């Protein structure tokens, strides 16, 4: 059976990379492999610039993202004074995009952290306990994965109405763990059969100790890959919700909500939607490349393609 | 084969049951009740409110409401749309064919194009063609659907004016056109939304197909064919591609939820009268019943699609039937 593992799994299976029993990550050797990988280095550099821009936004942004100037400067095309142009209420688009990085990235990181935690706990519990509990969890996860994500989020939003940014993180995070749980469950179920687990049991280790000390460390690699893929995925999910008008509440603006604000003026002012979109695409692309290379470096069978 | 089908169908039913249960509890966990929207009006007397509550069964215990919710779904009853003043089932029945038309066309083209591109890439791995195509598909696969759709509509509909901006038919002229011209009218309206979906989904399919073909390309029997002097084209299409199609059938099933998700955005951008746009409109108008109906029906369609994918897989690969 062919083994298909491109990073674009993210686009399909709700960011569940296929189950592969990777060895536990050895940070030193891993870094040695990755350091020689030019694609990885450039993707990491791009990410560094974007994360740096988000962290140092107040220093880097030329204007206050909410500052409004006199109305003669509204909807100006990109120029030396406003690199990314200005919007209908004269705000500087570059400053908005730089500050938008903060919102978009923060939401994505927190949502990934949340979904990884839930997914790991659920998946490890199911895989380790086994039996009918495992079967039940596995079936439920399959069911949840078959619901289109956007529609699931929309239905929750329809019931709760306007959400704070904090609630949005919780919502995106708590609907994003199914893929992780499936991945972790598969890994744990496979690890449970391994000799070193049997050996530790033979030496008298109890369930919890076996799970935490012997099984969980082996999950580091697949979780690392899932986490990087997840960040890109979450950025897009949040942007999509904000684009539909159900995401980050005003006055905060993520890349998705900046695109939404500019959509009305798209015909006359392309820069309102083009630049936040490019920032989004560049970030997600860099994250996906990092994830892809990381997987290639972690998986001994798959040599990194040139 | 019959046993495999039966097991697989039972799984789909379980999935639908889970979705129905989930939506029910979402509905009841939410603050307020479905009548708040109409009944919070001070001009409506409280006895009217109570009678409405009785009429919609909201005075019943949760277990009874749950049982009614499930039997309703089985009978195709999804409640009453407060925004359209029609049963949700009727509203959805009007737009589902439009979504199926859009998705069907997009999936066919995405899979056909993606399989061919991926196979050509895999058969000439690391050639200049392969590298350019890989860079393109990697980038395309990350494009957010709503952003690509907006850009496509800006360039081809607003600026170049080659194709219509929105909708399914020309609102003024469609009824006056001859049947042939009417079909052409729909096709012209479909072109841009389908193109947006195909660019993204086709890139993803191409990436999978390339990886699958690469795996098969190094198999002994393909090398034997090379040694026996079988030409490249025949090795690719006759020997390698047939086996490399199996993972793509799996991908077909797995990709359905995200393709439906993509349709939500693309339909919204191009104002295509489909089920995704219906959900977004229902959400804006706080029409719970409509949104939940859409979630249940699309999940059912997705479950049906992945069932179909598994059956296809079983047909194509005898190992699946027994496994």
mmCIF file of N, CA, C and O in Angstrom, chain B residues 124-195:
data_model
loop_
_atom_site.group_PDB
_atom_site.id
_atom_site.type_symbol
_atom_site.label_atom_id
_atom_site.label_comp_id
_atom_site.label_asym_id
_atom_site.label_seq_id
_atom_site.Cartn_x
_atom_site.Cartn_y
_atom_site.Cartn_z
ATOM 1 N N UNK B 124 8.004 12.133 -13.892
ATOM 2 C CA UNK B 124 9.212 12.875 -14.247
ATOM 3 C C UNK B 124 9.728 13.611 -13.019
ATOM 4 O O UNK B 124 9.976 14.819 -13.067
ATOM 5 N N UNK B 125 9.834 12.871 -11.915
ATOM 6 C CA UNK B 125 10.183 13.495 -10.646
ATOM 7 C C UNK B 125 11.498 14.260 -10.749
ATOM 8 O O UNK B 125 12.452 13.801 -11.373
ATOM 9 N N UNK B 126 11.509 15.447 -10.114
ATOM 10 C CA UNK B 126 12.696 16.296 -10.032
ATOM 11 C C UNK B 126 13.112 16.912 -11.352
ATOM 12 O O UNK B 126 14.186 17.501 -11.448
ATOM 13 N N UNK B 127 12.284 16.769 -12.390
ATOM 14 C CA UNK B 127 12.560 17.509 -13.610
ATOM 15 C C UNK B 127 12.187 18.967 -13.357
ATOM 16 O O UNK B 127 11.595 19.292 -12.330
ATOM 17 N N UNK B 128 12.549 19.832 -14.295
ATOM 18 C CA UNK B 128 12.205 21.241 -14.125
ATOM 19 C C UNK B 128 10.691 21.403 -14.045
ATOM 20 O O UNK B 128 10.161 22.145 -13.221
ATOM 21 N N UNK B 129 9.973 20.660 -14.912
ATOM 22 C CA UNK B 129 8.506 20.701 -14.905
ATOM 23 C C UNK B 129 7.960 20.338 -13.525
ATOM 24 O O UNK B 129 7.087 21.017 -12.982
ATOM 25 N N UNK B 130 8.522 19.271 -12.945
ATOM 26 C CA UNK B 130 8.049 18.804 -11.648
ATOM 27 C C UNK B 130 8.287 19.853 -10.565
ATOM 28 O O UNK B 130 7.433 20.107 -9.729
ATOM 29 N N UNK B 131 9.461 20.484 -10.604
ATOM 30 C CA UNK B 131 9.762 21.464 -9.560
ATOM 31 C C UNK B 131 8.853 22.676 -9.638
ATOM 32 O O UNK B 131 8.341 23.146 -8.616
ATOM 33 N N UNK B 132 8.636 23.171 -10.867
ATOM 34 C CA UNK B 132 7.752 24.337 -11.019
ATOM 35 C C UNK B 132 6.341 23.970 -10.579
ATOM 36 O O UNK B 132 5.696 24.696 -9.819
ATOM 37 N N UNK B 133 5.873 22.798 -11.036
ATOM 38 C CA UNK B 133 4.509 22.385 -10.683
ATOM 39 C C UNK B 133 4.378 22.181 -9.178
ATOM 40 O O UNK B 133 3.360 22.551 -8.578
ATOM 41 N N UNK B 134 5.427 21.617 -8.555
ATOM 42 C CA UNK B 134 5.366 21.404 -7.102
ATOM 43 C C UNK B 134 5.278 22.720 -6.353
ATOM 44 O O UNK B 134 4.488 22.864 -5.415
ATOM 45 N N UNK B 135 6.103 23.686 -6.778
ATOM 46 C CA UNK B 135 6.072 24.990 -6.113
ATOM 47 C C UNK B 135 4.680 25.611 -6.266
ATOM 48 O O UNK B 135 4.115 26.155 -5.305
ATOM 49 N N UNK B 136 4.115 25.487 -7.463
ATOM 50 C CA UNK B 136 2.791 26.060 -7.712
ATOM 51 C C UNK B 136 1.717 25.387 -6.870
ATOM 52 O O UNK B 136 0.922 26.059 -6.221
ATOM 53 N N UNK B 137 1.710 24.040 -6.880
ATOM 54 C CA UNK B 137 0.641 23.356 -6.156
ATOM 55 C C UNK B 137 0.782 23.565 -4.650
ATOM 56 O O UNK B 137 -0.210 23.696 -3.952
ATOM 57 N N UNK B 138 2.027 23.634 -4.147
ATOM 58 C CA UNK B 138 2.207 23.881 -2.720
ATOM 59 C C UNK B 138 1.614 25.233 -2.347
ATOM 60 O O UNK B 138 0.946 25.378 -1.320
ATOM 61 N N UNK B 139 1.873 26.234 -3.180
ATOM 62 C CA UNK B 139 1.350 27.567 -2.898
ATOM 63 C C UNK B 139 -0.166 27.604 -3.027
ATOM 64 O O UNK B 139 -0.866 28.105 -2.144
ATOM 65 N N UNK B 140 -0.665 27.058 -4.129
ATOM 66 C CA UNK B 140 -2.113 27.089 -4.381
ATOM 67 C C UNK B 140 -2.884 26.387 -3.261
ATOM 68 O O UNK B 140 -3.961 26.815 -2.888
ATOM 69 N N UNK B 141 -2.298 25.292 -2.757
ATOM 70 C CA UNK B 141 -3.012 24.517 -1.742
ATOM 71 C C UNK B 141 -3.154 25.297 -0.435
ATOM 72 O O UNK B 141 -4.003 24.976 0.382
ATOM 73 N N UNK B 142 -2.314 26.335 -0.238
ATOM 74 C CA UNK B 142 -2.435 27.097 1.006
ATOM 75 C C UNK B 142 -3.331 28.325 0.850
ATOM 76 O O UNK B 142 -3.625 28.987 1.834
ATOM 77 N N UNK B 143 -3.728 28.671 -0.379
ATOM 78 C CA UNK B 143 -4.536 29.876 -0.566
ATOM 79 C C UNK B 143 -5.865 29.723 0.185
ATOM 80 O O UNK B 143 -6.559 28.726 0.014
ATOM 81 N N UNK B 144 -6.213 30.708 1.021
ATOM 82 C CA UNK B 144 -7.533 30.642 1.660
ATOM 83 C C UNK B 144 -8.614 30.806 0.587
ATOM 84 O O UNK B 144 -8.502 31.689 -0.263
ATOM 85 N N UNK B 145 -9.638 29.953 0.623
ATOM 86 C CA UNK B 145 -10.632 29.956 -0.462
ATOM 87 C C UNK B 145 -11.319 31.305 -0.630
ATOM 88 O O UNK B 145 -11.549 31.736 -1.744
ATOM 89 N N UNK B 146 -11.614 31.972 0.510
ATOM 90 C CA UNK B 146 -12.349 33.233 0.368
ATOM 91 C C UNK B 146 -11.496 34.316 -0.277
ATOM 92 O O UNK B 146 -11.981 35.138 -1.040
ATOM 93 N N UNK B 147 -10.208 34.272 -0.029
ATOM 94 C CA UNK B 147 -9.313 35.281 -0.596
ATOM 95 C C UNK B 147 -9.107 35.042 -2.082
ATOM 96 O O UNK B 147 -9.192 35.961 -2.899
ATOM 97 N N UNK B 148 -8.877 33.786 -2.449
ATOM 98 C CA UNK B 148 -8.724 33.453 -3.862
ATOM 99 C C UNK B 148 -9.995 33.804 -4.627
ATOM 100 O O UNK B 148 -9.943 34.431 -5.693
ATOM 101 N N UNK B 149 -11.141 33.434 -4.064
ATOM 102 C CA UNK B 149 -12.406 33.702 -4.748
ATOM 103 C C UNK B 149 -12.599 35.208 -4.940
ATOM 104 O O UNK B 149 -13.000 35.654 -6.014
ATOM 105 N N UNK B 150 -12.263 35.985 -3.900
ATOM 106 C CA UNK B 150 -12.393 37.440 -4.033
ATOM 107 C C UNK B 150 -11.491 37.973 -5.138
ATOM 108 O O UNK B 150 -11.907 38.805 -5.946
ATOM 109 N N UNK B 151 -10.257 37.479 -5.176
ATOM 110 C CA UNK B 151 -9.312 37.925 -6.184
ATOM 111 C C UNK B 151 -9.764 37.553 -7.586
ATOM 112 O O UNK B 151 -9.738 38.375 -8.509
ATOM 113 N N UNK B 152 -10.228 36.320 -7.742
ATOM 114 C CA UNK B 152 -10.700 35.841 -9.041
ATOM 115 C C UNK B 152 -11.880 36.695 -9.506
ATOM 116 O O UNK B 152 -11.955 37.101 -10.667
ATOM 117 N N UNK B 153 -12.779 36.989 -8.589
ATOM 118 C CA UNK B 153 -13.944 37.781 -8.970
ATOM 119 C C UNK B 153 -13.529 39.209 -9.331
ATOM 120 O O UNK B 153 -14.056 39.809 -10.259
ATOM 121 N N UNK B 154 -12.540 39.735 -8.614
ATOM 122 C CA UNK B 154 -12.060 41.087 -8.926
ATOM 123 C C UNK B 154 -11.486 41.144 -10.339
ATOM 124 O O UNK B 154 -11.830 42.000 -11.138
ATOM 125 N N UNK B 155 -10.602 40.186 -10.643
ATOM 126 C CA UNK B 155 -9.890 40.248 -11.919
ATOM 127 C C UNK B 155 -10.810 39.890 -13.088
ATOM 128 O O UNK B 155 -10.953 40.655 -14.050
ATOM 129 N N UNK B 156 -11.471 38.722 -13.014
ATOM 130 C CA UNK B 156 -12.186 38.231 -14.192
ATOM 131 C C UNK B 156 -13.607 38.782 -14.343
ATOM 132 O O UNK B 156 -14.139 38.824 -15.432
ATOM 133 N N UNK B 157 -14.221 39.164 -13.211
ATOM 134 C CA UNK B 157 -15.597 39.660 -13.324
ATOM 135 C C UNK B 157 -15.653 41.182 -13.287
ATOM 136 O O UNK B 157 -16.278 41.803 -14.136
ATOM 137 N N UNK B 158 -14.942 41.787 -12.313
ATOM 138 C CA UNK B 158 -15.048 43.241 -12.192
ATOM 139 C C UNK B 158 -14.186 43.976 -13.197
ATOM 140 O O UNK B 158 -14.646 44.899 -13.852
ATOM 141 N N UNK B 159 -12.902 43.584 -13.300
ATOM 142 C CA UNK B 159 -11.993 44.347 -14.157
ATOM 143 C C UNK B 159 -12.132 43.950 -15.626
ATOM 144 O O UNK B 159 -12.415 44.766 -16.482
ATOM 145 N N UNK B 160 -11.923 42.646 -15.914
ATOM 146 C CA UNK B 160 -11.941 42.224 -17.318
ATOM 147 C C UNK B 160 -13.363 42.052 -17.855
ATOM 148 O O UNK B 160 -13.572 42.058 -19.062
ATOM 149 N N UNK B 161 -14.321 41.875 -16.947
ATOM 150 C CA UNK B 161 -15.730 41.709 -17.316
ATOM 151 C C UNK B 161 -15.950 40.541 -18.267
ATOM 152 O O UNK B 161 -16.800 40.601 -19.164
ATOM 153 N N UNK B 162 -15.175 39.486 -18.126
ATOM 154 C CA UNK B 162 -15.351 38.321 -18.990
ATOM 155 C C UNK B 162 -16.568 37.509 -18.567
ATOM 156 O O UNK B 162 -17.242 36.910 -19.390
ATOM 157 N N UNK B 163 -16.783 37.436 -17.263
ATOM 158 C CA UNK B 163 -17.810 36.548 -16.727
ATOM 159 C C UNK B 163 -18.644 37.293 -15.692
ATOM 160 O O UNK B 163 -18.193 38.302 -15.144
ATOM 161 N N UNK B 164 -19.874 36.807 -15.427
ATOM 162 C CA UNK B 164 -20.737 37.510 -14.477
ATOM 163 C C UNK B 164 -20.170 37.508 -13.060
ATOM 164 O O UNK B 164 -19.385 36.637 -12.682
ATOM 165 N N UNK B 165 -20.576 38.516 -12.288
ATOM 166 C CA UNK B 165 -20.026 38.715 -10.947
ATOM 167 C C UNK B 165 -20.626 37.753 -9.933
ATOM 168 O O UNK B 165 -19.922 37.230 -9.082
ATOM 169 N N UNK B 166 -21.942 37.532 -10.016
ATOM 170 C CA UNK B 166 -22.590 36.785 -8.941
ATOM 171 C C UNK B 166 -23.855 36.102 -9.416
ATOM 172 O O UNK B 166 -24.368 36.383 -10.499
ATOM 173 N N UNK B 167 -24.337 35.194 -8.579
ATOM 174 C CA UNK B 167 -25.609 34.529 -8.836
ATOM 175 C C UNK B 167 -25.457 33.292 -9.693
ATOM 176 O O UNK B 167 -24.345 32.876 -10.038
ATOM 177 N N UNK B 168 -26.614 32.692 -9.999
ATOM 178 C CA UNK B 168 -26.603 31.479 -10.802
ATOM 179 C C UNK B 168 -27.080 31.760 -12.218
ATOM 180 O O UNK B 168 -26.663 31.109 -13.174
ATOM 181 N N UNK B 169 -27.985 32.705 -12.358
ATOM 182 C CA UNK B 169 -28.497 33.058 -13.686
ATOM 183 C C UNK B 169 -28.572 34.566 -13.802
ATOM 184 O O UNK B 169 -28.511 35.279 -12.806
ATOM 185 N N UNK B 170 -28.679 35.044 -15.026
ATOM 186 C CA UNK B 170 -28.862 36.470 -15.260
ATOM 187 C C UNK B 170 -30.278 36.839 -14.807
ATOM 188 O O UNK B 170 -31.254 36.301 -15.319
ATOM 189 N N UNK B 171 -30.412 37.743 -13.828
ATOM 190 C CA UNK B 171 -31.740 37.988 -13.246
ATOM 191 C C UNK B 171 -32.733 38.556 -14.252
ATOM 192 O O UNK B 171 -33.921 38.273 -14.165
ATOM 193 N N UNK B 172 -32.283 39.355 -15.213
ATOM 194 C CA UNK B 172 -33.218 39.998 -16.123
ATOM 195 C C UNK B 172 -33.479 39.147 -17.356
ATOM 196 O O UNK B 172 -34.610 38.993 -17.801
ATOM 197 N N UNK B 173 -32.426 38.565 -17.914
ATOM 198 C CA UNK B 173 -32.527 37.966 -19.244
ATOM 199 C C UNK B 173 -32.846 36.476 -19.245
ATOM 200 O O UNK B 173 -33.337 35.952 -20.236
ATOM 201 N N UNK B 174 -32.553 35.790 -18.122
ATOM 202 C CA UNK B 174 -32.547 34.329 -18.156
ATOM 203 C C UNK B 174 -33.842 33.731 -18.696
ATOM 204 O O UNK B 174 -33.810 32.830 -19.541
ATOM 205 N N UNK B 175 -34.988 34.239 -18.258
ATOM 206 C CA UNK B 175 -36.259 33.642 -18.666
ATOM 207 C C UNK B 175 -36.538 33.844 -20.145
ATOM 208 O O UNK B 175 -37.324 33.119 -20.752
ATOM 209 N N UNK B 176 -35.897 34.839 -20.742
ATOM 210 C CA UNK B 176 -36.176 35.150 -22.151
ATOM 211 C C UNK B 176 -35.289 34.357 -23.109
ATOM 212 O O UNK B 176 -35.500 34.368 -24.315
ATOM 213 N N UNK B 177 -34.273 33.678 -22.528
ATOM 214 C CA UNK B 177 -33.305 32.999 -23.400
ATOM 215 C C UNK B 177 -33.857 31.654 -23.884
ATOM 216 O O UNK B 177 -34.740 31.067 -23.261
ATOM 217 N N UNK B 178 -33.279 31.180 -24.990
ATOM 218 C CA UNK B 178 -33.627 29.846 -25.481
ATOM 219 C C UNK B 178 -33.016 28.814 -24.535
ATOM 220 O O UNK B 178 -32.077 29.138 -23.805
ATOM 221 N N UNK B 179 -33.535 27.575 -24.506
ATOM 222 C CA UNK B 179 -33.005 26.573 -23.563
ATOM 223 C C UNK B 179 -31.492 26.430 -23.644
ATOM 224 O O UNK B 179 -30.812 26.348 -22.620
ATOM 225 N N UNK B 180 -30.943 26.409 -24.845
ATOM 226 C CA UNK B 180 -29.495 26.271 -24.995
ATOM 227 C C UNK B 180 -28.769 27.448 -24.372
ATOM 228 O O UNK B 180 -27.787 27.275 -23.645
ATOM 229 N N UNK B 181 -29.276 28.638 -24.632
ATOM 230 C CA UNK B 181 -28.647 29.840 -24.086
ATOM 231 C C UNK B 181 -28.807 29.892 -22.574
ATOM 232 O O UNK B 181 -27.955 30.438 -21.871
ATOM 233 N N UNK B 182 -29.877 29.299 -22.046
ATOM 234 C CA UNK B 182 -30.056 29.263 -20.588
ATOM 235 C C UNK B 182 -28.972 28.414 -19.937
ATOM 236 O O UNK B 182 -28.419 28.784 -18.908
ATOM 237 N N UNK B 183 -28.689 27.256 -20.557
ATOM 238 C CA UNK B 183 -27.624 26.395 -20.025
ATOM 239 C C UNK B 183 -26.295 27.141 -20.052
ATOM 240 O O UNK B 183 -25.535 27.141 -19.089
ATOM 241 N N UNK B 184 -26.057 27.825 -21.166
ATOM 242 C CA UNK B 184 -24.820 28.588 -21.306
ATOM 243 C C UNK B 184 -24.739 29.676 -20.231
ATOM 244 O O UNK B 184 -23.679 29.921 -19.648
ATOM 245 N N UNK B 185 -25.873 30.284 -19.942
ATOM 246 C CA UNK B 185 -25.943 31.330 -18.918
ATOM 247 C C UNK B 185 -25.504 30.775 -17.557
ATOM 248 O O UNK B 185 -24.677 31.370 -16.862
ATOM 249 N N UNK B 186 -26.045 29.576 -17.190
ATOM 250 C CA UNK B 186 -25.673 28.955 -15.917
ATOM 251 C C UNK B 186 -24.182 28.613 -15.921
ATOM 252 O O UNK B 186 -23.468 28.855 -14.947
ATOM 253 N N UNK B 187 -23.709 28.062 -17.043
ATOM 254 C CA UNK B 187 -22.291 27.689 -17.124
ATOM 255 C C UNK B 187 -21.398 28.913 -16.936
ATOM 256 O O UNK B 187 -20.373 28.846 -16.261
ATOM 257 N N UNK B 188 -21.783 30.022 -17.540
ATOM 258 C CA UNK B 188 -20.981 31.249 -17.395
ATOM 259 C C UNK B 188 -20.957 31.711 -15.936
ATOM 260 O O UNK B 188 -19.930 32.177 -15.442
ATOM 261 N N UNK B 189 -22.087 31.563 -15.239
ATOM 262 C CA UNK B 189 -22.128 31.958 -13.837
ATOM 263 C C UNK B 189 -21.330 30.990 -12.958
ATOM 264 O O UNK B 189 -20.815 31.370 -11.928
ATOM 265 N N UNK B 190 -21.284 29.723 -13.392
ATOM 266 C CA UNK B 190 -20.558 28.714 -12.601
ATOM 267 C C UNK B 190 -19.053 28.849 -12.729
ATOM 268 O O UNK B 190 -18.319 28.424 -11.833
ATOM 269 N N UNK B 191 -18.611 29.386 -13.856
ATOM 270 C CA UNK B 191 -17.196 29.272 -14.212
ATOM 271 C C UNK B 191 -16.264 29.753 -13.103
ATOM 272 O O UNK B 191 -15.343 29.023 -12.704
ATOM 273 N N UNK B 192 -16.491 30.958 -12.589
ATOM 274 C CA UNK B 192 -15.543 31.499 -11.610
ATOM 275 C C UNK B 192 -15.579 30.778 -10.263
ATOM 276 O O UNK B 192 -14.509 30.438 -9.735
ATOM 277 N N UNK B 193 -16.763 30.528 -9.689
ATOM 278 C CA UNK B 193 -16.737 29.759 -8.429
ATOM 279 C C UNK B 193 -16.095 28.377 -8.601
ATOM 280 O O UNK B 193 -15.317 27.951 -7.738
ATOM 281 N N UNK B 194 -16.409 27.701 -9.706
ATOM 282 C CA UNK B 194 -15.812 26.377 -9.930
ATOM 283 C C UNK B 194 -14.299 26.514 -10.069
ATOM 284 O O UNK B 194 -13.536 25.748 -9.480
ATOM 285 N N UNK B 195 -13.861 27.513 -10.814
ATOM 286 C CA UNK B 195 -12.426 27.724 -11.003
ATOM 287 C C UNK B 195 -11.728 27.913 -9.647
ATOM 288 O O UNK B 195 -10.700 27.293 -9.377
#
